PDB file of N, CA and C in Angstrom:
ATOM      1  N   MET A   1     -23.823  -8.495  -9.467  1.00 46.00           N
ATOM      2  CA  MET A   1     -23.525  -7.248  -9.441  1.00 46.00           C
ATOM      3  C   MET A   1     -24.131  -6.199  -8.999  1.00 46.00           C
ATOM      4  N   VAL A   2     -25.519  -6.115  -8.724  1.00 49.00           N
ATOM      5  CA  VAL A   2     -25.669  -4.905  -8.138  1.00 49.00           C
ATOM      6  C   VAL A   2     -25.305  -4.900  -6.932  1.00 49.00           C
ATOM      7  N   ASN A   3     -24.969  -5.828  -6.019  1.00 56.00           N
ATOM      8  CA  ASN A   3     -24.559  -5.610  -4.617  1.00 56.00           C
ATOM      9  C   ASN A   3     -22.976  -5.261  -4.541  1.00 56.00           C
ATOM     10  N   ASN A   4     -22.332  -5.382  -5.514  1.00 59.00           N
ATOM     11  CA  ASN A   4     -21.010  -4.646  -5.913  1.00 59.00           C
ATOM     12  C   ASN A   4     -21.197  -3.780  -6.075  1.00 59.00           C
ATOM     13  N   MET A   5     -22.219  -2.899  -6.660  1.00 60.00           N
ATOM     14  CA  MET A   5     -22.074  -1.509  -6.586  1.00 60.00           C
ATOM     15  C   MET A   5     -22.679  -0.653  -5.168  1.00 60.00           C
ATOM     16  N   ASN A   6     -23.032  -1.618  -4.484  1.00 65.00           N
ATOM     17  CA  ASN A   6     -23.189  -0.668  -2.707  1.00 65.00           C
ATOM     18  C   ASN A   6     -21.969   0.731  -2.653  1.00 65.00           C
ATOM     19  N   TRP A   7     -20.742  -0.218  -2.693  1.00 59.00           N
ATOM     20  CA  TRP A   7     -19.867   0.604  -2.165  1.00 59.00           C
ATOM     21  C   TRP A   7     -20.021   1.971  -2.761  1.00 59.00           C
ATOM     22  N   ILE A   8     -20.227   2.114  -4.040  1.00 60.00           N
ATOM     23  CA  ILE A   8     -20.229   2.905  -4.476  1.00 60.00           C
ATOM     24  C   ILE A   8     -21.076   3.960  -4.198  1.00 60.00           C
ATOM     25  N   LYS A   9     -22.480   3.972  -4.150  1.00 61.00           N
ATOM     26  CA  LYS A   9     -23.262   4.335  -3.291  1.00 61.00           C
ATOM     27  C   LYS A   9     -22.917   4.680  -2.270  1.00 61.00           C
ATOM     28  N   ASP A  10     -22.939   4.046  -1.158  1.00 64.00           N
ATOM     29  CA  ASP A  10     -21.791   4.219   0.544  1.00 64.00           C
ATOM     30  C   ASP A  10     -20.871   5.253   0.304  1.00 64.00           C
ATOM     31  N   PHE A  11     -20.075   5.660  -1.295  1.00 58.00           N
ATOM     32  CA  PHE A  11     -19.173   6.424  -0.857  1.00 58.00           C
ATOM     33  C   PHE A  11     -19.855   7.885  -1.472  1.00 58.00           C
ATOM     34  N   LEU A  12     -20.477   7.875  -3.188  1.00 56.00           N
ATOM     35  CA  LEU A  12     -20.836   9.237  -2.518  1.00 56.00           C
ATOM     36  C   LEU A  12     -22.195   9.626  -1.568  1.00 56.00           C
ATOM     37  N   ASN A  13     -22.356   8.725  -1.288  1.00 60.00           N
ATOM     38  CA  ASN A  13     -23.230   9.816  -0.209  1.00 60.00           C
ATOM     39  C   ASN A  13     -22.616  10.344   0.955  1.00 60.00           C
ATOM     40  N   ARG A  14     -21.406  10.006   1.327  1.00 60.00           N
ATOM     41  CA  ARG A  14     -20.318  10.559   1.781  1.00 60.00           C
ATOM     42  C   ARG A  14     -19.885  11.986   1.407  1.00 60.00           C
ATOM     43  N   LYS A  15     -20.326  13.009   1.269  1.00 57.00           N
ATOM     44  CA  LYS A  15     -19.844  13.994   0.354  1.00 57.00           C
ATOM     45  C   LYS A  15     -18.694  14.828   1.110  1.00 57.00           C
ATOM     46  N   LYS A  16     -18.838  14.742   2.323  1.00 59.00           N
ATOM     47  CA  LYS A  16     -17.502  15.495   2.607  1.00 59.00           C
ATOM     48  C   LYS A  16     -16.219  14.862   2.676  1.00 59.00           C
ATOM     49  N   THR A  17     -16.481  13.664   3.092  1.00 65.00           N
ATOM     50  CA  THR A  17     -14.997  13.036   2.824  1.00 65.00           C
ATOM     51  C   THR A  17     -14.130  12.719   1.465  1.00 65.00           C
ATOM     52  N   PRO A  18     -14.674  12.792   0.423  1.00 69.00           N
ATOM     53  CA  PRO A  18     -14.634  13.046  -1.231  1.00 69.00           C
ATOM     54  C   PRO A  18     -13.852  14.451  -1.178  1.00 69.00           C
ATOM     55  N   LEU A  19     -15.178  15.390  -0.504  1.00 73.00           N
ATOM     56  CA  LEU A  19     -14.491  16.557  -1.029  1.00 73.00           C
ATOM     57  C   LEU A  19     -13.341  17.173   0.099  1.00 73.00           C
ATOM     58  N   PHE A  20     -13.048  17.001   1.409  1.00 71.00           N
ATOM     59  CA  PHE A  20     -12.108  16.986   1.664  1.00 71.00           C
ATOM     60  C   PHE A  20     -10.615  16.582   0.908  1.00 71.00           C
ATOM     61  N   PHE A  21     -10.867  15.629   0.754  1.00 73.00           N
ATOM     62  CA  PHE A  21      -9.252  14.635   0.097  1.00 73.00           C
ATOM     63  C   PHE A  21      -9.575  15.461  -1.506  1.00 73.00           C
ATOM     64  N   VAL A  22     -10.037  16.052  -1.883  1.00 77.00           N
ATOM     65  CA  VAL A  22      -9.746  16.631  -2.977  1.00 77.00           C
ATOM     66  C   VAL A  22      -9.335  18.186  -2.674  1.00 77.00           C
ATOM     67  N   ILE A  23      -9.697  18.883  -1.783  1.00 78.00           N
ATOM     68  CA  ILE A  23      -9.464  20.065  -1.170  1.00 78.00           C
ATOM     69  C   ILE A  23      -8.047  20.134  -1.013  1.00 78.00           C
ATOM     70  N   ILE A  24      -7.027  18.602   0.192  1.00 76.00           N
ATOM     71  CA  ILE A  24      -6.387  19.118   0.623  1.00 76.00           C
ATOM     72  C   ILE A  24      -5.167  17.920  -1.026  1.00 76.00           C
ATOM     73  N   ILE A  25      -5.468  17.308  -1.989  1.00 79.00           N
ATOM     74  CA  ILE A  25      -4.747  17.278  -3.245  1.00 79.00           C
ATOM     75  C   ILE A  25      -4.427  18.692  -3.720  1.00 79.00           C
ATOM     76  N   THR A  26      -5.552  19.418  -4.032  1.00 84.00           N
ATOM     77  CA  THR A  26      -5.400  20.509  -4.544  1.00 84.00           C
ATOM     78  C   THR A  26      -4.527  21.288  -4.181  1.00 84.00           C
ATOM     79  N   ILE A  27      -4.502  21.551  -2.469  1.00 80.00           N
ATOM     80  CA  ILE A  27      -3.410  22.126  -2.216  1.00 80.00           C
ATOM     81  C   ILE A  27      -2.081  21.853  -2.205  1.00 80.00           C
ATOM     82  N   ALA A  28      -2.013  20.900  -2.436  1.00 79.00           N
ATOM     83  CA  ALA A  28      -0.897  19.621  -2.404  1.00 79.00           C
ATOM     84  C   ALA A  28      -0.311  20.185  -3.620  1.00 79.00           C
ATOM     85  N   VAL A  29      -0.982  20.164  -4.459  1.00 82.00           N
ATOM     86  CA  VAL A  29      -0.708  20.543  -5.923  1.00 82.00           C
ATOM     87  C   VAL A  29      -0.058  21.707  -6.376  1.00 82.00           C
ATOM     88  N   ILE A  30      -1.024  22.811  -5.718  1.00 83.00           N
ATOM     89  CA  ILE A  30      -0.772  24.086  -5.855  1.00 83.00           C
ATOM     90  C   ILE A  30       0.202  24.821  -4.995  1.00 83.00           C
ATOM     91  N   SER A  31       0.867  24.085  -4.075  1.00 79.00           N
ATOM     92  CA  SER A  31       2.245  24.400  -3.190  1.00 79.00           C
ATOM     93  C   SER A  31       3.340  23.387  -3.635  1.00 79.00           C
ATOM     94  N   ILE A  32       3.283  22.549  -4.665  1.00 79.00           N
ATOM     95  CA  ILE A  32       4.437  21.775  -4.883  1.00 79.00           C
ATOM     96  C   ILE A  32       4.534  22.708  -6.562  1.00 79.00           C
ATOM     97  N   TRP A  33       3.692  23.183  -7.385  1.00 83.00           N
ATOM     98  CA  TRP A  33       4.135  24.006  -8.287  1.00 83.00           C
ATOM     99  C   TRP A  33       4.573  25.471  -7.996  1.00 83.00           C
ATOM    100  N   TRP A  34       3.895  26.130  -6.812  1.00 81.00           N
ATOM    101  CA  TRP A  34       4.477  27.236  -6.772  1.00 81.00           C
ATOM    102  C   TRP A  34       6.001  27.317  -6.120  1.00 81.00           C
ATOM    103  N   THR A  35       5.738  26.397  -5.526  1.00 80.00           N
ATOM    104  CA  THR A  35       7.229  26.440  -4.606  1.00 80.00           C
ATOM    105  C   THR A  35       8.573  26.143  -5.634  1.00 80.00           C
ATOM    106  N   PHE A  36       8.011  25.031  -6.324  1.00 79.00           N
ATOM    107  CA  PHE A  36       8.852  24.903  -7.940  1.00 79.00           C
ATOM    108  C   PHE A  36       9.181  25.964  -8.385  1.00 79.00           C
ATOM    109  N   THR A  37       8.281  27.137  -8.597  1.00 83.00           N
ATOM    110  CA  THR A  37       8.360  28.116 -10.079  1.00 83.00           C
ATOM    111  C   THR A  37       8.982  29.049  -9.134  1.00 83.00           C
ATOM    112  N   THR A  38       8.631  29.368  -8.249  1.00 83.00           N
ATOM    113  CA  THR A  38       8.975  31.085  -7.260  1.00 83.00           C
ATOM    114  C   THR A  38      10.136  30.776  -6.399  1.00 83.00           C
ATOM    115  N   MET A  39       9.952  29.786  -5.443  1.00 78.00           N
ATOM    116  CA  MET A  39      10.785  29.547  -4.278  1.00 78.00           C
ATOM    117  C   MET A  39      11.640  28.207  -4.271  1.00 78.00           C
ATOM    118  N   LEU A  40      12.438  28.186  -5.007  1.00 77.00           N
ATOM    119  CA  LEU A  40      12.872  26.784  -5.351  1.00 77.00           C
ATOM    120  C   LEU A  40      13.693  26.162  -3.791  1.00 77.00           C
ATOM    121  N   GLU A  41      13.886  27.213  -3.142  1.00 76.00           N
ATOM    122  CA  GLU A  41      14.735  26.920  -1.715  1.00 76.00           C
ATOM    123  C   GLU A  41      13.953  26.257  -0.720  1.00 76.00           C
ATOM    124  N   LEU A  42      12.585  26.498  -1.195  1.00 71.00           N
ATOM    125  CA  LEU A  42      11.496  26.011  -0.006  1.00 71.00           C
ATOM    126  C   LEU A  42      10.914  24.548  -0.706  1.00 71.00           C
ATOM    127  N   SER A  43      11.366  23.977  -1.992  1.00 74.00           N
ATOM    128  CA  SER A  43      11.327  22.699  -2.376  1.00 74.00           C
ATOM    129  C   SER A  43      10.997  21.502  -1.619  1.00 74.00           C
ATOM    130  N   GLY A  44      12.124  21.510  -1.197  1.00 78.00           N
ATOM    131  CA  GLY A  44      12.124  20.094   0.075  1.00 78.00           C
ATOM    132  C   GLY A  44      11.196  19.834   0.767  1.00 78.00           C
ATOM    133  N   PHE A  45      10.260  21.248   1.271  1.00 76.00           N
ATOM    134  CA  PHE A  45       8.835  21.202   2.275  1.00 76.00           C
ATOM    135  C   PHE A  45       8.113  20.908   1.192  1.00 76.00           C
ATOM    136  N   ALA A  46       7.368  21.997   0.215  1.00 76.00           N
ATOM    137  CA  ALA A  46       6.510  20.996  -0.960  1.00 76.00           C
ATOM    138  C   ALA A  46       6.843  19.964  -1.260  1.00 76.00           C
ATOM    139  N   ALA A  47       7.390  19.231  -1.611  1.00 78.00           N
ATOM    140  CA  ALA A  47       8.143  17.917  -1.815  1.00 78.00           C
ATOM    141  C   ALA A  47       7.356  17.169  -0.761  1.00 78.00           C
ATOM    142  N   ALA A  48       7.961  17.450   0.555  1.00 81.00           N
ATOM    143  CA  ALA A  48       7.494  16.439   1.823  1.00 81.00           C
ATOM    144  C   ALA A  48       6.028  16.697   2.195  1.00 81.00           C
ATOM    145  N   PHE A  49       5.075  17.823   1.667  1.00 79.00           N
ATOM    146  CA  PHE A  49       4.204  17.940   1.986  1.00 79.00           C
ATOM    147  C   PHE A  49       3.194  16.963   1.202  1.00 79.00           C
ATOM    148  N   GLY A  50       4.024  17.074  -0.662  1.00 79.00           N
ATOM    149  CA  GLY A  50       3.112  15.925  -1.763  1.00 79.00           C
ATOM    150  C   GLY A  50       3.397  14.726  -0.797  1.00 79.00           C
ATOM    151  N   LYS A  51       4.113  13.933  -0.523  1.00 83.00           N
ATOM    152  CA  LYS A  51       4.216  12.996  -0.384  1.00 83.00           C
ATOM    153  C   LYS A  51       3.639  12.245   0.693  1.00 83.00           C
ATOM    154  N   ALA A  52       3.426  12.973   1.821  1.00 83.00           N
ATOM    155  CA  ALA A  52       3.052  13.180   2.830  1.00 83.00           C
ATOM    156  C   ALA A  52       0.739  12.666   2.653  1.00 83.00           C
ATOM    157  N   VAL A  53       0.982  13.595   2.053  1.00 81.00           N
ATOM    158  CA  VAL A  53      -0.829  13.469   0.950  1.00 81.00           C
ATOM    159  C   VAL A  53      -0.523  12.065  -0.107  1.00 81.00           C
ATOM    160  N   ILE A  54       0.082  12.021  -0.480  1.00 83.00           N
ATOM    161  CA  ILE A  54      -0.196  10.493  -1.776  1.00 83.00           C
ATOM    162  C   ILE A  54      -0.429   9.591  -0.389  1.00 83.00           C
ATOM    163  N   GLY A  55       0.850   9.445   0.734  1.00 84.00           N
ATOM    164  CA  GLY A  55       0.868   8.331   1.734  1.00 84.00           C
ATOM    165  C   GLY A  55      -1.049   8.691   2.729  1.00 84.00           C
ATOM    166  N   ILE A  56      -1.070   9.753   2.610  1.00 83.00           N
ATOM    167  CA  ILE A  56      -2.663   9.376   3.595  1.00 83.00           C
ATOM    168  C   ILE A  56      -3.242   9.392   2.875  1.00 83.00           C
ATOM    169  N   SER A  57      -3.961   9.903   1.376  1.00 82.00           N
ATOM    170  CA  SER A  57      -4.936   9.306   0.540  1.00 82.00           C
ATOM    171  C   SER A  57      -4.369   8.081  -0.324  1.00 82.00           C
ATOM    172  N   LEU A  58      -3.281   7.453   0.058  1.00 84.00           N
ATOM    173  CA  LEU A  58      -3.452   5.754  -0.281  1.00 84.00           C
ATOM    174  C   LEU A  58      -3.797   5.131   0.743  1.00 84.00           C
ATOM    175  N   PHE A  59      -3.328   5.198   2.086  1.00 84.00           N
ATOM    176  CA  PHE A  59      -4.011   4.856   3.082  1.00 84.00           C
ATOM    177  C   PHE A  59      -5.751   4.884   3.168  1.00 84.00           C
ATOM    178  N   PHE A  60      -6.237   5.798   3.163  1.00 83.00           N
ATOM    179  CA  PHE A  60      -7.382   5.895   3.359  1.00 83.00           C
ATOM    180  C   PHE A  60      -8.026   5.218   2.111  1.00 83.00           C
ATOM    181  N   ALA A  61      -7.525   4.928   0.938  1.00 81.00           N
ATOM    182  CA  ALA A  61      -7.702   4.731  -0.296  1.00 81.00           C
ATOM    183  C   ALA A  61      -7.857   3.152  -0.050  1.00 81.00           C
ATOM    184  N   THR A  62      -7.572   2.617   0.577  1.00 83.00           N
ATOM    185  CA  THR A  62      -6.797   1.191   0.947  1.00 83.00           C
ATOM    186  C   THR A  62      -8.016   0.976   1.802  1.00 83.00           C
ATOM    187  N   ASP A  63      -8.194   1.937   3.208  1.00 82.00           N
ATOM    188  CA  ASP A  63      -9.310   1.199   4.519  1.00 82.00           C
ATOM    189  C   ASP A  63     -10.808   1.555   4.076  1.00 82.00           C
ATOM    190  N   GLN A  64     -10.540   2.252   2.491  1.00 79.00           N
ATOM    191  CA  GLN A  64     -12.210   2.681   2.208  1.00 79.00           C
ATOM    192  C   GLN A  64     -12.677   1.395   1.037  1.00 79.00           C
ATOM    193  N   TRP A  65     -11.855   0.917  -0.208  1.00 80.00           N
ATOM    194  CA  TRP A  65     -11.755   0.510  -0.512  1.00 80.00           C
ATOM    195  C   TRP A  65     -11.716  -1.135  -0.830  1.00 80.00           C
ATOM    196  N   LEU A  66     -10.278  -1.441  -0.299  1.00 82.00           N
ATOM    197  CA  LEU A  66      -9.644  -2.496   0.021  1.00 82.00           C
ATOM    198  C   LEU A  66     -10.360  -3.015   1.113  1.00 82.00           C
ATOM    199  N   LEU A  67     -10.641  -2.631   2.347  1.00 81.00           N
ATOM    200  CA  LEU A  67     -11.024  -2.929   3.856  1.00 81.00           C
ATOM    201  C   LEU A  67     -12.213  -2.972   3.398  1.00 81.00           C
ATOM    202  N   ARG A  68     -12.980  -2.612   2.407  1.00 79.00           N
ATOM    203  CA  ARG A  68     -13.914  -2.518   2.784  1.00 79.00           C
ATOM    204  C   ARG A  68     -15.635  -2.868   3.759  1.00 79.00           C
ATOM    205  N   ASP A  69     -15.486  -4.048   3.824  1.00 84.00           N
ATOM    206  CA  ASP A  69     -16.016  -5.035   4.917  1.00 84.00           C
ATOM    207  C   ASP A  69     -15.554  -5.139   6.448  1.00 84.00           C
ATOM    208  N   ILE A  70     -14.237  -4.693   6.465  1.00 85.00           N
ATOM    209  CA  ILE A  70     -14.115  -4.273   8.187  1.00 85.00           C
ATOM    210  C   ILE A  70     -13.914  -2.991   8.496  1.00 85.00           C
ATOM    211  N   ASN A  71     -14.367  -2.858   9.914  1.00 84.00           N
ATOM    212  CA  ASN A  71     -14.661  -1.102   9.957  1.00 84.00           C
ATOM    213  C   ASN A  71     -13.734  -1.004  11.069  1.00 84.00           C
ATOM    214  N   THR A  72     -12.793   0.010  10.573  1.00 83.00           N
ATOM    215  CA  THR A  72     -11.459   0.220  11.219  1.00 83.00           C
ATOM    216  C   THR A  72     -11.763   0.411  12.850  1.00 83.00           C
ATOM    217  N   ILE A  73     -12.421   1.792  12.725  1.00 82.00           N
ATOM    218  CA  ILE A  73     -13.133   1.888  13.541  1.00 82.00           C
ATOM    219  C   ILE A  73     -13.376   1.293  15.148  1.00 82.00           C
ATOM    220  N   THR A  74     -14.531   0.554  14.683  1.00 87.00           N
ATOM    221  CA  THR A  74     -15.615  -0.594  15.330  1.00 87.00           C
ATOM    222  C   THR A  74     -13.935  -1.540  16.046  1.00 87.00           C
ATOM    223  N   GLU A  75     -13.491  -2.215  15.338  1.00 87.00           N
ATOM    224  CA  GLU A  75     -12.322  -3.051  15.424  1.00 87.00           C
ATOM    225  C   GLU A  75     -11.063  -2.189  16.595  1.00 87.00           C
ATOM    226  N   LEU A  76     -11.126  -1.685  15.997  1.00 85.00           N
ATOM    227  CA  LEU A  76      -9.712  -0.729  17.116  1.00 85.00           C
ATOM    228  C   LEU A  76     -10.502  -0.204  18.018  1.00 85.00           C
ATOM    229  N   LYS A  77     -12.075   0.277  18.422  1.00 88.00           N
ATOM    230  CA  LYS A  77     -12.114   0.493  19.857  1.00 88.00           C
ATOM    231  C   LYS A  77     -12.465  -0.839  20.585  1.00 88.00           C
ATOM    232  N   LYS A  78     -13.290  -2.122  19.667  1.00 91.00           N
ATOM    233  CA  LYS A  78     -13.116  -3.049  20.481  1.00 91.00           C
ATOM    234  C   LYS A  78     -12.141  -4.041  21.494  1.00 91.00           C
ATOM    235  N   GLY A  79     -10.719  -3.461  20.368  1.00 89.00           N
ATOM    236  CA  GLY A  79      -9.225  -3.508  21.436  1.00 89.00           C
ATOM    237  C   GLY A  79      -8.344  -4.811  20.255  1.00 89.00           C
ATOM    238  N   ASN A  80      -9.052  -5.251  19.130  1.00 89.00           N
ATOM    239  CA  ASN A  80      -8.598  -5.887  18.412  1.00 89.00           C
ATOM    240  C   ASN A  80      -6.929  -5.302  18.084  1.00 89.00           C
ATOM    241  N   THR A  81      -6.195  -6.349  18.591  1.00 91.00           N
ATOM    242  CA  THR A  81      -4.559  -6.158  18.648  1.00 91.00           C
ATOM    243  C   THR A  81      -4.523  -6.577  17.496  1.00 91.00           C
ATOM    244  N   ALA A  82      -4.744  -7.511  17.125  1.00 91.00           N
ATOM    245  CA  ALA A  82      -4.213  -7.944  15.677  1.00 91.00           C
ATOM    246  C   ALA A  82      -4.699  -7.343  14.350  1.00 91.00           C
ATOM    247  N   TYR A  83      -6.015  -6.912  14.729  1.00 88.00           N
ATOM    248  CA  TYR A  83      -6.167  -5.669  13.512  1.00 88.00           C
ATOM    249  C   TYR A  83      -4.818  -4.512  13.621  1.00 88.00           C
ATOM    250  N   ALA A  84      -4.691  -3.863  14.462  1.00 88.00           N
ATOM    251  CA  ALA A  84      -4.427  -2.570  14.646  1.00 88.00           C
ATOM    252  C   ALA A  84      -2.480  -3.098  14.648  1.00 88.00           C
ATOM    253  N   ILE A  85      -2.237  -4.423  14.740  1.00 90.00           N
ATOM    254  CA  ILE A  85      -0.443  -4.131  14.056  1.00 90.00           C
ATOM    255  C   ILE A  85      -1.115  -4.587  12.492  1.00 90.00           C
ATOM    256  N   PHE A  86      -1.938  -4.936  11.694  1.00 89.00           N
ATOM    257  CA  PHE A  86      -1.866  -5.164  10.631  1.00 89.00           C
ATOM    258  C   PHE A  86      -1.840  -3.789   9.785  1.00 89.00           C
ATOM    259  N   ILE A  87      -2.694  -3.351  10.378  1.00 87.00           N
ATOM    260  CA  ILE A  87      -2.715  -1.250   9.976  1.00 87.00           C
ATOM    261  C   ILE A  87      -2.174  -1.058  10.438  1.00 87.00           C
ATOM    262  N   LEU A  88      -0.961  -0.997  11.473  1.00 88.00           N
ATOM    263  CA  LEU A  88       0.125  -0.345  11.784  1.00 88.00           C
ATOM    264  C   LEU A  88       1.520  -0.714  10.767  1.00 88.00           C
ATOM    265  N   SER A  89       1.445  -1.874  10.299  1.00 89.00           N
ATOM    266  CA  SER A  89       2.654  -2.695   9.674  1.00 89.00           C
ATOM    267  C   SER A  89       2.260  -2.295   8.199  1.00 89.00           C
ATOM    268  N   TYR A  90       0.812  -2.404   7.569  1.00 88.00           N
ATOM    269  CA  TYR A  90       0.192  -1.245   6.278  1.00 88.00           C
ATOM    270  C   TYR A  90       1.032  -0.270   6.502  1.00 88.00           C
ATOM    271  N   ALA A  91       1.019   1.092   7.342  1.00 86.00           N
ATOM    272  CA  ALA A  91       1.469   1.813   7.578  1.00 86.00           C
ATOM    273  C   ALA A  91       2.490   2.387   7.417  1.00 86.00           C
ATOM    274  N   LEU A  92       3.458   1.187   8.285  1.00 87.00           N
ATOM    275  CA  LEU A  92       4.670   1.346   7.986  1.00 87.00           C
ATOM    276  C   LEU A  92       5.705   1.240   6.600  1.00 87.00           C
ATOM    277  N   ILE A  93       5.065  -0.155   6.018  1.00 87.00           N
ATOM    278  CA  ILE A  93       5.181  -0.471   4.724  1.00 87.00           C
ATOM    279  C   ILE A  93       5.114   1.006   3.375  1.00 87.00           C
ATOM    280  N   LEU A  94       4.232   1.487   3.890  1.00 85.00           N
ATOM    281  CA  LEU A  94       3.691   2.371   2.905  1.00 85.00           C
ATOM    282  C   LEU A  94       4.602   3.548   3.076  1.00 85.00           C
ATOM    283  N   ALA A  95       5.254   3.830   4.145  1.00 85.00           N
ATOM    284  CA  ALA A  95       5.467   4.821   4.959  1.00 85.00           C
ATOM    285  C   ALA A  95       6.906   5.055   3.995  1.00 85.00           C
ATOM    286  N   ALA A  96       7.726   4.044   4.234  1.00 86.00           N
ATOM    287  CA  ALA A  96       8.919   3.259   3.908  1.00 86.00           C
ATOM    288  C   ALA A  96       9.077   3.811   2.135  1.00 86.00           C
ATOM    289  N   CYS A  97       8.017   2.953   1.563  1.00 83.00           N
ATOM    290  CA  CYS A  97       7.624   2.924   0.031  1.00 83.00           C
ATOM    291  C   CYS A  97       7.426   4.517  -0.091  1.00 83.00           C
ATOM    292  N   ILE A  98       6.906   5.150   0.116  1.00 80.00           N
ATOM    293  CA  ILE A  98       7.046   6.784  -0.160  1.00 80.00           C
ATOM    294  C   ILE A  98       8.008   7.598  -0.003  1.00 80.00           C
ATOM    295  N   ALA A  99       8.234   7.348   1.743  1.00 78.00           N
ATOM    296  CA  ALA A  99      10.091   8.048   1.763  1.00 78.00           C
ATOM    297  C   ALA A  99      10.687   8.160   0.850  1.00 78.00           C
ATOM    298  N   SER A 100      10.951   6.262   0.257  1.00 76.00           N
ATOM    299  CA  SER A 100      11.973   6.353  -0.510  1.00 76.00           C
ATOM    300  C   SER A 100      12.114   6.836  -1.886  1.00 76.00           C
ATOM    301  N   ALA A 101      10.871   7.442  -2.201  1.00 64.00           N
ATOM    302  CA  ALA A 101      10.295   7.929  -3.531  1.00 64.00           C
ATOM    303  C   ALA A 101      11.107   8.798  -3.895  1.00 64.00           C
TER     304      ALA A 101
END
């Protein structure tokens, strides 16, 4: 049980990454709220920005939690094309799901 909790400690030790995503998500929520309440003609941009933030957040969360045993940057620097194709296919599937939502 203790070994399974190491990823939480590693994530909490990275103070800049979670703060960055909290700031980006906050900006997305504020921009969506502001455009839908005051400038309805620009609501398409805010919705697209919100979808982009959701997609990037899901991709980051998958890389950090589901693929935590694999270092993506190291694998890509080594030229592992199979892993690159896997990551690309995941990104395309995620983009298609979010774009159609």
